[in-house]
Tab-separated table of C-alpha atoms in Angstrom:
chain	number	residue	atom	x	y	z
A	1	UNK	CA	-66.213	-139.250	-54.047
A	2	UNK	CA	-64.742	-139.427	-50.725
A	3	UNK	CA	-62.145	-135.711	-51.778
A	4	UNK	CA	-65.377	-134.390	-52.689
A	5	UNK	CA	-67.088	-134.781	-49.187
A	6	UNK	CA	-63.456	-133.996	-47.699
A	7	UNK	CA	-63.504	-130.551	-49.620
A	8	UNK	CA	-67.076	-129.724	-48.659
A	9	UNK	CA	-66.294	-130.363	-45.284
A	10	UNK	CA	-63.774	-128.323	-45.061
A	11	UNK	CA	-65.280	-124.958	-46.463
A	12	UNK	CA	-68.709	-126.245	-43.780
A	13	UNK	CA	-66.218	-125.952	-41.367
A	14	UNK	CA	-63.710	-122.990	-41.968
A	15	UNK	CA	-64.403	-119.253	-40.655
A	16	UNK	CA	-64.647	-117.034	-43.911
A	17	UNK	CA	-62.180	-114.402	-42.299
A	18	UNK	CA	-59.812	-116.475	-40.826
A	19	UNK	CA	-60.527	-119.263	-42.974
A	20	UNK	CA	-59.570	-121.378	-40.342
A	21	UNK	CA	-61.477	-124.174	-38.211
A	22	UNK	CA	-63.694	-122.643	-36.087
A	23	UNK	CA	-62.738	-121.362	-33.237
A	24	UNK	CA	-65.846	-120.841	-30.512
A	25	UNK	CA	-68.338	-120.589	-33.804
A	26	UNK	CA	-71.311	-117.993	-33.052
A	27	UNK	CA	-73.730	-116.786	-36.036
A	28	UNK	CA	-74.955	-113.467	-36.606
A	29	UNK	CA	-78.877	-112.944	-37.521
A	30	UNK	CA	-78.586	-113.053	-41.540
A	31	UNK	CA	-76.721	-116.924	-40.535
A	32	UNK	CA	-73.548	-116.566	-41.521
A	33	UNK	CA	-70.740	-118.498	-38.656
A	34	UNK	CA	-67.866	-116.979	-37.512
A	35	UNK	CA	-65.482	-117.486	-34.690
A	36	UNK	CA	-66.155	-114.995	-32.098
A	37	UNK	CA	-62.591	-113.922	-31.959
A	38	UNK	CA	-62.509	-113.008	-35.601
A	39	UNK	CA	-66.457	-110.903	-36.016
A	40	UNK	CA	-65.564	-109.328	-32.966
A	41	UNK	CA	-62.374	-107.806	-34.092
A	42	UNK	CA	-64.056	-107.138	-37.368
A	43	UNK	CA	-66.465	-104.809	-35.678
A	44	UNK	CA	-64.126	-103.448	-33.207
A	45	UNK	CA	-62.448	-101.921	-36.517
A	46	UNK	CA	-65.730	-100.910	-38.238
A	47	UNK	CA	-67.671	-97.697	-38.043
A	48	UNK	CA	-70.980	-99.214	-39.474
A	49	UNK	CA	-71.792	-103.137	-38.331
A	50	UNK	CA	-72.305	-105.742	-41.323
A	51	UNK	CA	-71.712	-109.189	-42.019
A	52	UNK	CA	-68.264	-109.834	-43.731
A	53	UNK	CA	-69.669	-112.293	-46.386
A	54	UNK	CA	-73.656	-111.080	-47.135
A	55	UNK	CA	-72.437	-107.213	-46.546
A	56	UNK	CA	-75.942	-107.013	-44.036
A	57	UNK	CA	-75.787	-103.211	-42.407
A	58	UNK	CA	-77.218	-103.613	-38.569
A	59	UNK	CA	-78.419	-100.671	-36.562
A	60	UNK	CA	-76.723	-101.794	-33.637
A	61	UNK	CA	-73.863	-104.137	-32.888
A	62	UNK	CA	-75.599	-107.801	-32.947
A	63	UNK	CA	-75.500	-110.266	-29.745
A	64	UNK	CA	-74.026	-113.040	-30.904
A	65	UNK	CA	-74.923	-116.177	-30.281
A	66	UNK	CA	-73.499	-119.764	-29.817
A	67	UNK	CA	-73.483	-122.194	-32.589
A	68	UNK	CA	-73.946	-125.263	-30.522
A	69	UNK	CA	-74.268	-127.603	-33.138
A	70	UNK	CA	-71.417	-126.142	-35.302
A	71	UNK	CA	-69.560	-126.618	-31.963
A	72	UNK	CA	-70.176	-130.059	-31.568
A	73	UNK	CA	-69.296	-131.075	-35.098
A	74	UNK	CA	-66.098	-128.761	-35.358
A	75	UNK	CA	-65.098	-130.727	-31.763
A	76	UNK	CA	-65.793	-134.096	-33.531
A	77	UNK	CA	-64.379	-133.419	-36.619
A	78	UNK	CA	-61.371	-132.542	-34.760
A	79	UNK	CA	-58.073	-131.358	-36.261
A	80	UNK	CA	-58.873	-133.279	-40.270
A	81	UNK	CA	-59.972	-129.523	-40.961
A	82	UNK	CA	-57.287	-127.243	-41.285
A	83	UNK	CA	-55.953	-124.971	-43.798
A	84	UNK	CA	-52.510	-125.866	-44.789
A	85	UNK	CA	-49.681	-123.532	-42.978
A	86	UNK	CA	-47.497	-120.973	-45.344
A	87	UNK	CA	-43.656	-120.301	-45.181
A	88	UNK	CA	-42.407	-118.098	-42.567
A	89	UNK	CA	-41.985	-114.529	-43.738
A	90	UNK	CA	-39.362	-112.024	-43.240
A	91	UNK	CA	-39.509	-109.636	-40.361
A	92	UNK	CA	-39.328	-106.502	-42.652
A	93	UNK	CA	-42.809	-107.294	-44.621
A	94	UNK	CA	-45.936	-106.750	-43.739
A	95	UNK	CA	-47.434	-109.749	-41.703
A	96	UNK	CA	-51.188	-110.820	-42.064
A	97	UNK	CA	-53.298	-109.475	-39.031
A	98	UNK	CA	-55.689	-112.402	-39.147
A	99	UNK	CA	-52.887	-115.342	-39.081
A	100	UNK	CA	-52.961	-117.264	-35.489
A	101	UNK	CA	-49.853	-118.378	-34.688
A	102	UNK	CA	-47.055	-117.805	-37.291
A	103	UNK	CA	-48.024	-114.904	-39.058
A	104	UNK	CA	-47.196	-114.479	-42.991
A	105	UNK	CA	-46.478	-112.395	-45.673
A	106	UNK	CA	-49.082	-109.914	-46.261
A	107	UNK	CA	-49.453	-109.371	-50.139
A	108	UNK	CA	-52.677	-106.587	-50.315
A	109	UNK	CA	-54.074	-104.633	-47.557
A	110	UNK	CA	-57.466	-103.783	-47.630
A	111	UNK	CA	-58.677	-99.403	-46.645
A	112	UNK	CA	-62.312	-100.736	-45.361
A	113	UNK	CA	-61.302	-103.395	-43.495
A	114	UNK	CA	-58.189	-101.549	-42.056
A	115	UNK	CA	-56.218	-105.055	-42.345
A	116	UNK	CA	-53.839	-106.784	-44.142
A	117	UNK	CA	-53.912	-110.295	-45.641
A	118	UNK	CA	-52.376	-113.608	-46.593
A	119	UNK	CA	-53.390	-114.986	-49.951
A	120	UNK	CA	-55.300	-117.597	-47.794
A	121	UNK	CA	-57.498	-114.904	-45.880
A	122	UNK	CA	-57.580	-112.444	-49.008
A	123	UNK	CA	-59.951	-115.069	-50.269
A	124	UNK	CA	-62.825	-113.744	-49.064
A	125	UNK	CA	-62.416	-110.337	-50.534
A	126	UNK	CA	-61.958	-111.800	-54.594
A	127	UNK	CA	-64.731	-114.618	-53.758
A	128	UNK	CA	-67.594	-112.948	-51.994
A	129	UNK	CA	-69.203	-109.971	-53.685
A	130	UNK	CA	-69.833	-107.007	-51.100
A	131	UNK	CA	-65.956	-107.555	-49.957
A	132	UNK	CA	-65.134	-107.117	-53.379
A	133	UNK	CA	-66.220	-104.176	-53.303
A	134	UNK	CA	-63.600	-103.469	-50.619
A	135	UNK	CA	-60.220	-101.012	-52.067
A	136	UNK	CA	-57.533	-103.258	-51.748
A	137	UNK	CA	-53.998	-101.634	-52.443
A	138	UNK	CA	-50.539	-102.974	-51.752
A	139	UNK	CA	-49.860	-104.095	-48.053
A	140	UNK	CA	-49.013	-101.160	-45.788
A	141	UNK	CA	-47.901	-101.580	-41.860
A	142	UNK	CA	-50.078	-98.859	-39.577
A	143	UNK	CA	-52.891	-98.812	-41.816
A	144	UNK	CA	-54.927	-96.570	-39.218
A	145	UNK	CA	-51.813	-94.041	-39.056
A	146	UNK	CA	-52.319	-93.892	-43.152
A	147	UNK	CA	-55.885	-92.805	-42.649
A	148	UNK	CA	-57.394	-89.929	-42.924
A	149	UNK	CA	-59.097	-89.268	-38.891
A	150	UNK	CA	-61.851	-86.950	-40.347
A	151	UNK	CA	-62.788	-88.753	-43.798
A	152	UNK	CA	-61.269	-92.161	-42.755
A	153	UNK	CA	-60.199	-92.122	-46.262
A	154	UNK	CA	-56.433	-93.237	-47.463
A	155	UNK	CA	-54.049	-90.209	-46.963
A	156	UNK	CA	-52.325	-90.372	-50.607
A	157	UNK	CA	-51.767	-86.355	-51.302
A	158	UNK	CA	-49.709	-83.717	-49.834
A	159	UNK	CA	-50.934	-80.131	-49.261
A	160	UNK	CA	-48.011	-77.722	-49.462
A	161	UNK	CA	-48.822	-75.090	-48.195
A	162	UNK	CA	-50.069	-76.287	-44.424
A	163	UNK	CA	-47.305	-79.370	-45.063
A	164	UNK	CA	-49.497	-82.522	-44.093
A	165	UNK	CA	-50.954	-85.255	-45.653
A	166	UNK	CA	-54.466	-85.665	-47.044
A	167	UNK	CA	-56.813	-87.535	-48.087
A	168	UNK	CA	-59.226	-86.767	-51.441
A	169	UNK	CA	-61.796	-85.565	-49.553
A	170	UNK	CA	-59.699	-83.041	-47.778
A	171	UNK	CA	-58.423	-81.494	-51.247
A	172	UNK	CA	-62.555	-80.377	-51.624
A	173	UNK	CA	-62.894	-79.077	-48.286
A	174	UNK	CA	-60.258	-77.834	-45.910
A	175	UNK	CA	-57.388	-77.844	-48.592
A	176	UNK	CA	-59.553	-76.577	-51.436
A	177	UNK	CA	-57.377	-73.295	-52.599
A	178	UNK	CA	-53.871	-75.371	-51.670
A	179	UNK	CA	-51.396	-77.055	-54.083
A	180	UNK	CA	-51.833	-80.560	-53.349
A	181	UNK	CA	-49.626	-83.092	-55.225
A	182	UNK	CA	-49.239	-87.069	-54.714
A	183	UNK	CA	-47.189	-88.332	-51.908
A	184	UNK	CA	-44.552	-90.232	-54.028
A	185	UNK	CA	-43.823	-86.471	-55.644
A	186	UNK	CA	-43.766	-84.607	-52.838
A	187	UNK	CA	-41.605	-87.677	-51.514
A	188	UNK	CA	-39.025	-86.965	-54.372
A	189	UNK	CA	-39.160	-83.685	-53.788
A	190	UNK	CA	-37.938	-83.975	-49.834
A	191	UNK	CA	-35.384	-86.963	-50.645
A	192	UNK	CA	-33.573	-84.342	-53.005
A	193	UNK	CA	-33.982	-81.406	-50.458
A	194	UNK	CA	-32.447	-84.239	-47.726
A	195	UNK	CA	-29.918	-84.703	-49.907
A	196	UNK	CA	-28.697	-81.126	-50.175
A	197	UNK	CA	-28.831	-80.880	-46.298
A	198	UNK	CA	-26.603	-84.452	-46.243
A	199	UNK	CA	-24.467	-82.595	-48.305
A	200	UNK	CA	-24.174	-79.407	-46.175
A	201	UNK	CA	-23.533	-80.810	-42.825
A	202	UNK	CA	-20.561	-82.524	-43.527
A	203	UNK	CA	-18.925	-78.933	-44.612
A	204	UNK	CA	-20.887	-77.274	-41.919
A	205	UNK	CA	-19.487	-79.879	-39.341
A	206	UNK	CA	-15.553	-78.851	-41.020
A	207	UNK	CA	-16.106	-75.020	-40.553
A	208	UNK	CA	-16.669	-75.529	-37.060
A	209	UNK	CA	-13.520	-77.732	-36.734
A	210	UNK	CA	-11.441	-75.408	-38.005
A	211	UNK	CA	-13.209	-72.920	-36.083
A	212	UNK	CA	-12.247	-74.577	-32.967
A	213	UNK	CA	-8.325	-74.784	-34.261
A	214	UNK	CA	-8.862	-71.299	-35.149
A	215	UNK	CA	-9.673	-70.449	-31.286
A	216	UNK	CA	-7.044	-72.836	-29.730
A	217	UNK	CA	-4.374	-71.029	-32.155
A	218	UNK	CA	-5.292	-67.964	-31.175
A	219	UNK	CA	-5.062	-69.351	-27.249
A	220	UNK	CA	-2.018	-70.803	-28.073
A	221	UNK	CA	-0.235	-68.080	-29.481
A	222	UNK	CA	-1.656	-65.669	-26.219
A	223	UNK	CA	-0.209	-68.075	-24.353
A	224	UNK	CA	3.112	-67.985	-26.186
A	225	UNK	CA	3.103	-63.371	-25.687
A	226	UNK	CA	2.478	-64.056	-21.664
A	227	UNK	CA	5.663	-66.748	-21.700
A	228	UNK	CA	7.621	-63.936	-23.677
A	229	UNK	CA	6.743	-61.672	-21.117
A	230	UNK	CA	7.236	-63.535	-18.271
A	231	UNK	CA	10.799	-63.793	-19.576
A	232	UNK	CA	11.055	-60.665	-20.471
A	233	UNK	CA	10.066	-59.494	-16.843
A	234	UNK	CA	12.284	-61.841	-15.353
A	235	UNK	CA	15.251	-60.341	-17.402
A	236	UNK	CA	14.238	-56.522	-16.205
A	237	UNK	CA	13.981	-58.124	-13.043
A	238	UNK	CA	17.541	-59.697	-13.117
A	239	UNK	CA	19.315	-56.447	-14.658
A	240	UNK	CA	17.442	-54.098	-12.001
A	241	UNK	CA	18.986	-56.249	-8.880
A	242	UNK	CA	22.069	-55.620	-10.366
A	243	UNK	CA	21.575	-52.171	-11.386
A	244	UNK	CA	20.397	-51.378	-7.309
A	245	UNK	CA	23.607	-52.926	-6.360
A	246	UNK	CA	25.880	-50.893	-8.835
A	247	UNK	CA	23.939	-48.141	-7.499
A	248	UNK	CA	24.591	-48.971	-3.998
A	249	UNK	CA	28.506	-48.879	-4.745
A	250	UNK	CA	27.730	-45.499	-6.097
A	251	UNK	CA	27.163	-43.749	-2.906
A	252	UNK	CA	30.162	-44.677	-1.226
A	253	UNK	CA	32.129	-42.564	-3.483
A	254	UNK	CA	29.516	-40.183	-4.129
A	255	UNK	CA	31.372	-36.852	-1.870
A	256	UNK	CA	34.228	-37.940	-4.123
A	257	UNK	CA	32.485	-37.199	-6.866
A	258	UNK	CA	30.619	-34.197	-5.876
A	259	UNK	CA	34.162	-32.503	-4.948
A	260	UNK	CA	35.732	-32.971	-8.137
A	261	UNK	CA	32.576	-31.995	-10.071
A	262	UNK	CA	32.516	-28.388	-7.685
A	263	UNK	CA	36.161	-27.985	-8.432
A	264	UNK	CA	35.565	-28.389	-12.268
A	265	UNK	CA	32.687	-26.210	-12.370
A	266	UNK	CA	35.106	-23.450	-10.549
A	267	UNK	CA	37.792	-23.725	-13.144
A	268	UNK	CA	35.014	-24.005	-15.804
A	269	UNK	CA	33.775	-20.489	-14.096
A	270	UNK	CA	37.209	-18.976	-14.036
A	271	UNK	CA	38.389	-20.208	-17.567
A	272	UNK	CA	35.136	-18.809	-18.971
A	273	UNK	CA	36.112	-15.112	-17.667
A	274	UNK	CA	39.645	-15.438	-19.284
A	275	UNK	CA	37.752	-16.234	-22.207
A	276	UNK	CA	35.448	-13.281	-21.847
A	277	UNK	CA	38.346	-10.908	-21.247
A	278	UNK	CA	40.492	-12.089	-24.061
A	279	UNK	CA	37.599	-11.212	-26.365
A	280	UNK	CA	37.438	-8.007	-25.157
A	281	UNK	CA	41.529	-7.277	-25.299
A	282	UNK	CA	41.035	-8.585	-29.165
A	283	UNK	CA	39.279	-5.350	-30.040
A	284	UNK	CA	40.833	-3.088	-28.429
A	285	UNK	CA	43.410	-0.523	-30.635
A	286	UNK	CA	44.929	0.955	-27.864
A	287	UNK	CA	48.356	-0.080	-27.457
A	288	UNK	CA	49.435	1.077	-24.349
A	289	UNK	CA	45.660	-0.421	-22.880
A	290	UNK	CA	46.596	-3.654	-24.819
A	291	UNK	CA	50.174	-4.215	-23.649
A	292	UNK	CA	48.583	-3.691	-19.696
A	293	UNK	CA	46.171	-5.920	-20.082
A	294	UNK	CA	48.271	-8.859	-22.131
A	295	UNK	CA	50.768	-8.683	-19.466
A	296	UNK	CA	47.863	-10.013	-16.394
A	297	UNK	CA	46.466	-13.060	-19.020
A	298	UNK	CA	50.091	-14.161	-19.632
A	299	UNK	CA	49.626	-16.725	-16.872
A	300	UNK	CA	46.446	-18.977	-16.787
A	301	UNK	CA	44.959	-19.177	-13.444
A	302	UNK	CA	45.635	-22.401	-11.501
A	303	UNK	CA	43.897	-25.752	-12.628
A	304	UNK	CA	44.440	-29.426	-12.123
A	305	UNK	CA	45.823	-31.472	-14.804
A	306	UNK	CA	43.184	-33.497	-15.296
A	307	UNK	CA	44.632	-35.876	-17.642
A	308	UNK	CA	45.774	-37.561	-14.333
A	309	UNK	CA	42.342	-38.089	-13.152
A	310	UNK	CA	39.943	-41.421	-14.512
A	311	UNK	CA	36.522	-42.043	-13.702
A	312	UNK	CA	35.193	-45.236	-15.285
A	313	UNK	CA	31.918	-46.742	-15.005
A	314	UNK	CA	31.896	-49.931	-13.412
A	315	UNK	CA	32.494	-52.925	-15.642
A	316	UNK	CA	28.847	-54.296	-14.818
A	317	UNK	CA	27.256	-51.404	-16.885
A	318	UNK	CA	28.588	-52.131	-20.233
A	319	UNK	CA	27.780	-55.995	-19.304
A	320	UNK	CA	23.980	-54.491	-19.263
A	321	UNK	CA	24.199	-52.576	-22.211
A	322	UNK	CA	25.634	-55.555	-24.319
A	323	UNK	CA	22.763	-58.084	-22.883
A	324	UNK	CA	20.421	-55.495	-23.342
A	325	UNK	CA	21.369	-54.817	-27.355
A	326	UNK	CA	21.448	-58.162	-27.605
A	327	UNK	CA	18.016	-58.078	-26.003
A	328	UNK	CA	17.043	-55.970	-28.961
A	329	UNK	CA	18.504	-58.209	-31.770
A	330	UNK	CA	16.767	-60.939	-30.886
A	331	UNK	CA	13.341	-59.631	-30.550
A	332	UNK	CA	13.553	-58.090	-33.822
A	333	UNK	CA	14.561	-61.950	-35.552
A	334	UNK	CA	11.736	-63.072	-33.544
A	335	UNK	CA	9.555	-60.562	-34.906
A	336	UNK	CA	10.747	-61.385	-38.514
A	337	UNK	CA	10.555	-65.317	-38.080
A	338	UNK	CA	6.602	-64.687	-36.806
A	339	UNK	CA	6.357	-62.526	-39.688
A	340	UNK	CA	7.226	-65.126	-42.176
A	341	UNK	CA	5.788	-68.305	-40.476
A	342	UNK	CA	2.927	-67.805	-38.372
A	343	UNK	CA	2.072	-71.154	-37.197
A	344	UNK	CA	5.238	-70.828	-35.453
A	345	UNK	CA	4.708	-67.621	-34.002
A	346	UNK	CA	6.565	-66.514	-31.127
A	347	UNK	CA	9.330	-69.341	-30.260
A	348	UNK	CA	10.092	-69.079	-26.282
A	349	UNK	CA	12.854	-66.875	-25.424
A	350	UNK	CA	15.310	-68.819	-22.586
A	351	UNK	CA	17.602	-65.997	-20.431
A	352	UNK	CA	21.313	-67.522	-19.668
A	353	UNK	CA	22.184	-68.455	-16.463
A	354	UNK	CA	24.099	-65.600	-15.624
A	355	UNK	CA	20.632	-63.684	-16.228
A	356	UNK	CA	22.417	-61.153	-19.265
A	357	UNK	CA	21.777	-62.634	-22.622
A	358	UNK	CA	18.857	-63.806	-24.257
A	359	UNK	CA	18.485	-66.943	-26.881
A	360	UNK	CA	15.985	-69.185	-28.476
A	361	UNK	CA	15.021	-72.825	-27.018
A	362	UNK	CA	16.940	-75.351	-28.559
A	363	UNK	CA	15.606	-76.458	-31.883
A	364	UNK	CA	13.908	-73.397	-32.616
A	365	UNK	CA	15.792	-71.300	-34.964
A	366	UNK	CA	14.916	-67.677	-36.366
């Protein structure tokens, strides 16, 4: 006898949305006690004011007023009232919105109330008749993001061709002519589209790598021509210092040279009009004419014996042309070796230290 008045004490003395012991207990004109805390945030989430457990519409948000009595006996009954706590739930689920304290598991969310609930404060909502009325679907976090602003209606279809979510009510009005499919389909639809794109980026992200070696190779190998022709310039440098000073030793002998060249072009001159007249003297078929002439061309005119004389070109010049066919030779290996392999293009060409030959650095062969 004494459970029974324990258990009727405790649902006298219990809040039907919290169902917990009252907290600050008011009642609302059709008599039904709540604690403030809970009614009020009921309404603040409500477009149209009614009492959670009767379902009574008012006009205009009630004035609620103190249960004094109801506060008295809560205060004396003390703590003996109180629902038995729940687990702790994981942080990834969806917590109950009407929990004080330690909040647990949500398992069903309801689209009228806009809240989620325990299996303690679902109660309610499979007990008292207008909230069972209520749609109650599987608990959802945000449940005013998930609602439709114009038709405060669930948003559970997809219009395609303005790509937003609707609610029922939308797919008669604004989105009547569009192709509107469920959520979880047009879901399916993205996650294989997302898939594609997880797919591509990964190749999209190599293309540009080897675009970027692509670009330094190319840098490199510009580099590479401008070290070949610094070398190159520094050789042409090096041969034409020594060229100016094999030129320089030129001119002291140059009236030398200009003398003997004069004197050869004279005997050159005269030789060419013994030449001319001996021609002539062939022809001729008069004998007496012939024998006249023969007898002047009998003895040449004077000339040098040139045999005697050398002119040489100073040793220094055939050094340059050696170095520079060498020159030659190797730039035409180098071009064959780029030719074959050319991620090695262009190995750096090192001048001797005497400045007149040309090889490849060490370790680099053509």
């Amino acid at each position: 006898m004494a459970a029974a008045n324990t258990s009727c004490s405790e649902e006298n003395f219990s809040c039907s949305i919290c169902l917990d012991v009252f907290n600050s207990p008011v009642t609302t004109a059709c008599g039904h006690n709540f604690c403030r805390t809970c009614i009020t945030k009921f309404w603040d989430e409500q477009v149209k004011y009614k009492c959670p457990v009767c379902n009574k519409l008012f006009d205009t948000r009630p004035d609620l007023q103190v249960n004094t009595l109801l506060t008295e006996m809560v205060d004396r009954f003390g703590t003996s009232v109180r629902v038995k706590e729940q687990p702790c739930v994981e942080p990834a689920e969806v917590l109950c919105d009407f929990c004080t304290g330690t909040q647990l598991k949500a398992v069903k969310s309801c689209l009228v109330c806009l809240i989620s609930y325990c299996p303690t404060h679902l109660e309610p909502h499979q007990r008292v008749a207008g909230l069972k009325k209520h749609r109650l679907v599987e608990p959802m976090d945000r449940l005013e993001d998930r609602m439709c602003k114009k038709h405060n209606q669930l948003l559970e279809l997809f219009c395609r061709t303005e790509q937003v979510s609707v609610c029922q009510f939308c797919t008669e009005t604004d989105h009547k002519s569009h192709p509107v499919v469920p959520l979880k389909e047009e879901y399916e639809v993205k996650t294989a589209q997302l898939g594609k794109i997880e797919a591509k980026v990964p190749r999209m992200i190599q293309e540009r790598k080897l675009k970027i070696q692509e670009i330094k190779e190319a840098d490199r190998q510009i580099a590479d021509v401008a070290q070949v022709l610094n070398v190159l310039i520094s050789y042409v440098e090096k041969w034409w210092d020594d060229f100016n000073e094999i030129r320089e030793n030129r001119i002291s002998t140059e009236k030398q040279t200009e003398d003997l060249i004069k004197e050869l072009e004279r005997e050159i001159e005269d030789l060419t009009n013994r030449s001319s007249v001996v021609k002539q003297l062939s022809h001729t078929k008069d004998h007496l004419h012939f024998l006249q002439a023969f007898r002047s061309l009998k003895d040449p005119p004077p000339t040098r014996d040139w045999t005697s004389v050398e002119v040489r070109p100073p040793s220094s010049i055939g050094t340059f042309w050696r170095s520079l066919d060498q020159l030659k030779e190797t730039l035409n290996m180098d071009t064959a070796y780029v030719t074959m392999d050319p991620d090695t293009a262009h190995p750096k060409l090192i001048p001797s230290e005497d400045g007149k030959r040309v090889h490849h650095r060490r370790g680099m062969k053509p």
